[in-house]
């Protein structure tokens, strides 16, 4: 009886082992299949990306080839293919050099005293440069080579008036910007040459001067008041009628 029971138990165990092995086999094969599918999916994505990149590159190469063909056709039609290309390249180099010169090699300025001439920016001999909006000059400004034919003007007002350095006659012309605007000198003013007045002289207050080292004071009185002169060793006071 023990032998039969042992045999039955062994058969039961063997069946359980077979079942476990079969289950393990299925699980492992299922996991392996999943991993392989994932690897295949990644490989497929890599291949698609590579194919797309190749397609884009092929299209770009085709476009580049078309552009080069058009350029070659145009250059061949002009009969100066390489010469024209070299001329264009030289022109670009010249303009680049001009810009670098004009900006004082802006990317490699090593001196705070470097000049940056605006005339070098346009690449032409006599450029017209229009500066827009406000211009702030943080240091000195020197305007050179001003002539009758190359005036420096500051214009404004309605009607427009211009301060000219010089005007058409070579004079420095100062004026107010506007019909009734005045020219105000808000500091002691010194005239080193003759002062010519072509209009009335309107004085408010006393007039002082020096004659031969002596201080002279002119006081204005109403018309009709006799003129008197008082002289002291150091001061001369003169009263004259007003005009």
Short mmCIF file of C-alpha atoms in Angstrom, two decimals:
data_model
loop_
_atom_site.label_atom_id
_atom_site.label_comp_id
_atom_site.label_asym_id
_atom_site.label_seq_id
_atom_site.Cartn_x
_atom_site.Cartn_y
_atom_site.Cartn_z
CA UNK A 1 0.00 0.00 0.00
CA UNK A 2 2.81 2.39 0.78
CA UNK A 3 4.38 1.73 -2.59
CA UNK A 4 1.15 2.51 -4.45
CA UNK A 5 0.63 5.69 -2.46
CA UNK A 6 4.22 6.76 -3.11
CA UNK A 7 3.76 6.10 -6.80
CA UNK A 8 0.58 8.16 -6.89
CA UNK A 9 2.27 10.99 -4.99
CA UNK A 10 5.20 10.93 -7.43
CA UNK A 11 2.88 11.04 -10.39
CA UNK A 12 1.06 13.99 -8.84
CA UNK A 13 4.36 15.78 -8.23
CA UNK A 14 5.56 15.07 -11.78
CA UNK A 15 2.33 16.46 -13.18
CA UNK A 16 2.70 19.58 -11.04
CA UNK A 17 6.30 20.00 -12.20
CA UNK A 18 5.22 19.57 -15.82
CA UNK A 19 2.48 22.13 -15.30
CA UNK A 20 4.89 24.60 -13.66
CA UNK A 21 7.43 24.09 -16.43
CA UNK A 22 4.80 24.65 -19.08
CA UNK A 23 3.58 27.79 -17.30
CA UNK A 24 7.15 29.07 -16.91
CA UNK A 25 7.80 28.34 -20.58
CA UNK A 26 4.73 30.30 -21.63
CA UNK A 27 5.60 33.19 -19.31
CA UNK A 28 9.20 33.35 -20.49
CA UNK A 29 8.20 33.09 -24.14
CA UNK A 30 5.58 35.79 -23.60
CA UNK A 31 8.10 38.09 -21.91
CA UNK A 32 10.69 37.37 -24.58
CA UNK A 33 8.14 38.08 -27.30
CA UNK A 34 7.26 41.41 -25.63
CA UNK A 35 10.92 42.40 -25.37
CA UNK A 36 11.53 41.44 -29.00
CA UNK A 37 8.47 43.44 -30.07
CA UNK A 38 9.73 46.47 -28.18
CA UNK A 39 13.20 46.13 -29.71
CA UNK A 40 11.64 45.78 -33.15
CA UNK A 41 9.50 48.87 -32.52
CA UNK A 42 12.58 50.89 -31.48
CA UNK A 43 14.50 49.62 -34.51
CA UNK A 44 11.56 50.52 -36.73
CA UNK A 45 11.43 54.03 -35.28
CA UNK A 46 15.18 54.41 -35.80
CA UNK A 47 14.82 53.21 -39.38
CA UNK A 48 11.90 55.57 -40.02
CA UNK A 49 13.84 58.50 -38.56
CA UNK A 50 16.87 57.59 -40.64
CA UNK A 51 14.73 57.23 -43.78
CA UNK A 52 13.01 60.57 -43.12
CA UNK A 53 16.37 62.26 -42.58
CA UNK A 54 17.63 60.75 -45.81
CA UNK A 55 14.51 61.92 -47.63
CA UNK A 56 14.90 65.46 -46.29
CA UNK A 57 18.59 65.45 -47.15
CA UNK A 58 17.82 64.12 -50.62
CA UNK A 59 15.25 66.88 -51.15
CA UNK A 60 17.72 69.50 -49.93
CA UNK A 61 20.44 68.11 -52.16
CA UNK A 62 17.99 68.15 -55.06
CA UNK A 63 17.05 71.75 -54.26
CA UNK A 64 20.70 72.72 -53.90
CA UNK A 65 21.43 71.02 -57.19
CA UNK A 66 18.58 72.92 -58.82
CA UNK A 67 19.82 76.21 -57.39
CA UNK A 68 23.37 75.50 -58.49
CA UNK A 69 22.06 74.57 -61.93
CA UNK A 70 20.19 77.86 -62.17
CA UNK A 71 23.27 79.78 -61.01
CA UNK A 72 25.49 77.95 -63.47
CA UNK A 73 23.00 78.56 -66.27
CA UNK A 74 22.86 82.26 -65.47
CA UNK A 75 26.63 82.55 -65.23
CA UNK A 76 27.11 80.55 -68.42
CA UNK A 77 24.58 82.76 -70.20
CA UNK A 78 26.66 85.77 -69.23
CA UNK A 79 29.79 84.04 -70.38
CA UNK A 80 31.61 84.93 -67.17
CA UNK A 81 30.83 82.07 -64.80
CA UNK A 82 33.87 81.91 -62.56
CA UNK A 83 34.87 85.52 -63.19
CA UNK A 84 31.44 86.75 -62.12
CA UNK A 85 31.53 84.57 -59.01
CA UNK A 86 34.98 85.89 -58.09
CA UNK A 87 33.88 89.47 -58.77
CA UNK A 88 30.85 89.04 -56.52
CA UNK A 89 32.97 87.42 -53.83
CA UNK A 90 35.52 90.25 -54.05
CA UNK A 91 32.68 92.77 -53.78
CA UNK A 92 31.36 91.06 -50.66
CA UNK A 93 34.86 90.99 -49.15
CA UNK A 94 35.26 94.69 -49.95
CA UNK A 95 31.96 95.57 -48.27
CA UNK A 96 32.78 93.43 -45.25
CA UNK A 97 36.17 95.12 -44.99
CA UNK A 98 34.50 98.52 -45.32
CA UNK A 99 32.04 97.69 -42.54
CA UNK A 100 34.86 96.45 -40.31
CA UNK A 101 36.83 99.60 -41.03
CA UNK A 102 33.80 101.83 -40.49
CA UNK A 103 33.02 100.31 -37.11
CA UNK A 104 36.67 100.24 -36.06
CA UNK A 105 36.48 96.43 -36.04
CA UNK A 106 33.49 96.54 -33.73
CA UNK A 107 33.95 92.94 -32.63
CA UNK A 108 37.59 93.51 -31.74
CA UNK A 109 37.88 97.12 -30.52
CA UNK A 110 40.84 97.28 -28.15
CA UNK A 111 41.21 101.04 -27.72
CA UNK A 112 38.81 103.56 -26.25
CA UNK A 113 40.25 106.21 -28.58
CA UNK A 114 39.29 104.37 -31.78
CA UNK A 115 37.31 106.40 -34.31
CA UNK A 116 34.24 104.85 -35.93
CA UNK A 117 33.55 106.83 -39.16
CA UNK A 118 29.96 106.47 -40.34
CA UNK A 119 31.10 107.13 -43.92
CA UNK A 120 32.54 103.63 -44.07
CA UNK A 121 29.18 101.93 -43.55
CA UNK A 122 27.46 102.53 -46.87
CA UNK A 123 30.31 101.50 -49.17
CA UNK A 124 30.02 104.59 -51.40
CA UNK A 125 32.30 107.59 -51.80
CA UNK A 126 29.94 110.33 -50.51
CA UNK A 127 27.16 108.73 -48.46
CA UNK A 128 24.06 110.49 -47.18
CA UNK A 129 23.38 109.23 -43.66
CA UNK A 130 19.97 109.89 -42.09
CA UNK A 131 19.98 109.46 -38.30
CA UNK A 132 16.55 108.73 -36.86
CA UNK A 133 15.13 109.87 -33.51
CA UNK A 134 17.31 111.22 -30.69
CA UNK A 135 21.10 111.27 -30.91
CA UNK A 136 22.96 111.53 -27.59
CA UNK A 137 26.60 112.62 -27.80
CA UNK A 138 28.29 111.59 -24.56
CA UNK A 139 31.63 113.20 -25.39
CA UNK A 140 32.92 115.94 -27.68
CA UNK A 141 31.71 116.33 -31.26
CA UNK A 142 33.92 117.88 -33.94
CA UNK A 143 32.51 118.72 -37.39
CA UNK A 144 35.38 119.17 -39.84
CA UNK A 145 35.79 120.56 -43.36
CA UNK A 146 32.73 122.84 -43.19
CA UNK A 147 32.55 125.00 -46.34
CA UNK A 148 30.11 127.17 -48.29
CA UNK A 149 29.13 124.11 -50.30
CA UNK A 150 29.18 121.78 -47.29
CA UNK A 151 27.23 123.62 -44.62
CA UNK A 152 26.31 122.35 -41.18
CA UNK A 153 22.75 123.36 -40.38
CA UNK A 154 20.37 123.00 -37.45
CA UNK A 155 16.81 123.71 -38.60
CA UNK A 156 13.48 123.98 -36.83
CA UNK A 157 10.44 126.06 -36.11
CA UNK A 158 7.45 127.17 -38.22
CA UNK A 159 8.28 128.73 -40.59
CA UNK A 160 11.53 126.78 -40.66
CA UNK A 161 14.70 128.65 -39.80
CA UNK A 162 18.23 127.32 -39.75
CA UNK A 163 21.37 128.00 -37.74
CA UNK A 164 24.05 127.71 -40.42
CA UNK A 165 27.80 127.11 -40.11
CA UNK A 166 28.38 128.90 -42.45
CA UNK A 167 25.61 130.48 -44.53
CA UNK A 168 25.88 131.07 -48.28
CA UNK A 169 28.08 134.14 -47.65
CA UNK A 170 30.46 132.33 -45.33
CA UNK A 171 29.02 133.84 -42.14
CA UNK A 172 28.02 131.95 -39.04
CA UNK A 173 24.28 132.56 -39.02
CA UNK A 174 22.40 132.38 -35.71
CA UNK A 175 18.64 132.78 -35.49
CA UNK A 176 15.68 131.77 -33.40
CA UNK A 177 13.52 128.79 -34.38
CA UNK A 178 10.18 130.45 -35.07
CA UNK A 179 8.67 133.73 -36.25
CA UNK A 180 8.93 135.49 -32.85
CA UNK A 181 11.72 133.43 -31.30
CA UNK A 182 14.75 135.24 -29.90
CA UNK A 183 18.43 134.44 -29.64
CA UNK A 184 19.25 134.46 -25.91
CA UNK A 185 22.81 134.80 -24.63
CA UNK A 186 22.53 133.73 -20.99
CA UNK A 187 26.12 134.55 -19.99
CA UNK A 188 28.62 137.39 -20.24
CA UNK A 189 29.25 137.97 -23.94
CA UNK A 190 32.52 139.21 -25.39
CA UNK A 191 32.83 140.74 -28.89
CA UNK A 192 36.45 140.72 -30.09
CA UNK A 193 35.65 142.64 -33.27
CA UNK A 194 33.24 145.43 -34.28
CA UNK A 195 29.63 145.04 -33.15
CA UNK A 196 27.32 146.34 -35.90
CA UNK A 197 23.67 147.01 -34.99
CA UNK A 198 21.19 147.26 -37.89
CA UNK A 199 18.14 147.68 -35.63
CA UNK A 200 17.29 149.62 -32.49
CA UNK A 201 19.30 148.84 -29.37
CA UNK A 202 16.98 148.24 -26.42
CA UNK A 203 18.70 148.46 -23.04
CA UNK A 204 17.19 147.47 -19.71
CA UNK A 205 19.27 148.59 -16.74
CA UNK A 206 22.60 150.36 -16.47
CA UNK A 207 25.41 150.31 -18.98
CA UNK A 208 28.96 149.95 -17.70
CA UNK A 209 32.23 150.26 -19.55
CA UNK A 210 35.93 151.02 -19.26
CA UNK A 211 37.65 153.92 -21.03
CA UNK A 212 41.40 154.14 -20.61
CA UNK A 213 41.19 152.03 -17.49
CA UNK A 214 38.43 154.21 -16.00
CA UNK A 215 35.02 152.76 -15.20
CA UNK A 216 32.22 154.50 -17.10
CA UNK A 217 28.57 154.21 -16.13
CA UNK A 218 25.78 155.39 -18.43
CA UNK A 219 22.40 156.09 -16.83
CA UNK A 220 19.39 156.72 -19.07
CA UNK A 221 16.89 159.50 -18.26
CA UNK A 222 13.66 160.59 -19.97
CA UNK A 223 13.87 162.74 -23.11
CA UNK A 224 14.29 166.40 -22.33
CA UNK A 225 16.35 165.97 -19.18
CA UNK A 226 19.71 167.77 -19.50
CA UNK A 227 22.74 165.54 -19.77
CA UNK A 228 25.23 165.76 -16.92
CA UNK A 229 28.60 164.17 -16.51
CA UNK A 230 30.21 163.41 -13.15
CA UNK A 231 33.81 162.31 -13.16
CA UNK A 232 35.78 160.87 -10.26
CA UNK A 233 39.38 159.62 -10.29
CA UNK A 234 38.22 156.04 -10.68
CA UNK A 235 34.61 156.28 -11.93
CA UNK A 236 32.83 158.29 -14.64
CA UNK A 237 29.03 158.49 -14.51
CA UNK A 238 27.22 159.82 -17.57
CA UNK A 239 23.50 160.43 -17.86
CA UNK A 240 22.08 160.73 -21.38
CA UNK A 241 18.54 161.12 -22.67
CA UNK A 242 16.79 157.97 -23.78
CA UNK A 243 15.88 157.61 -27.43
#
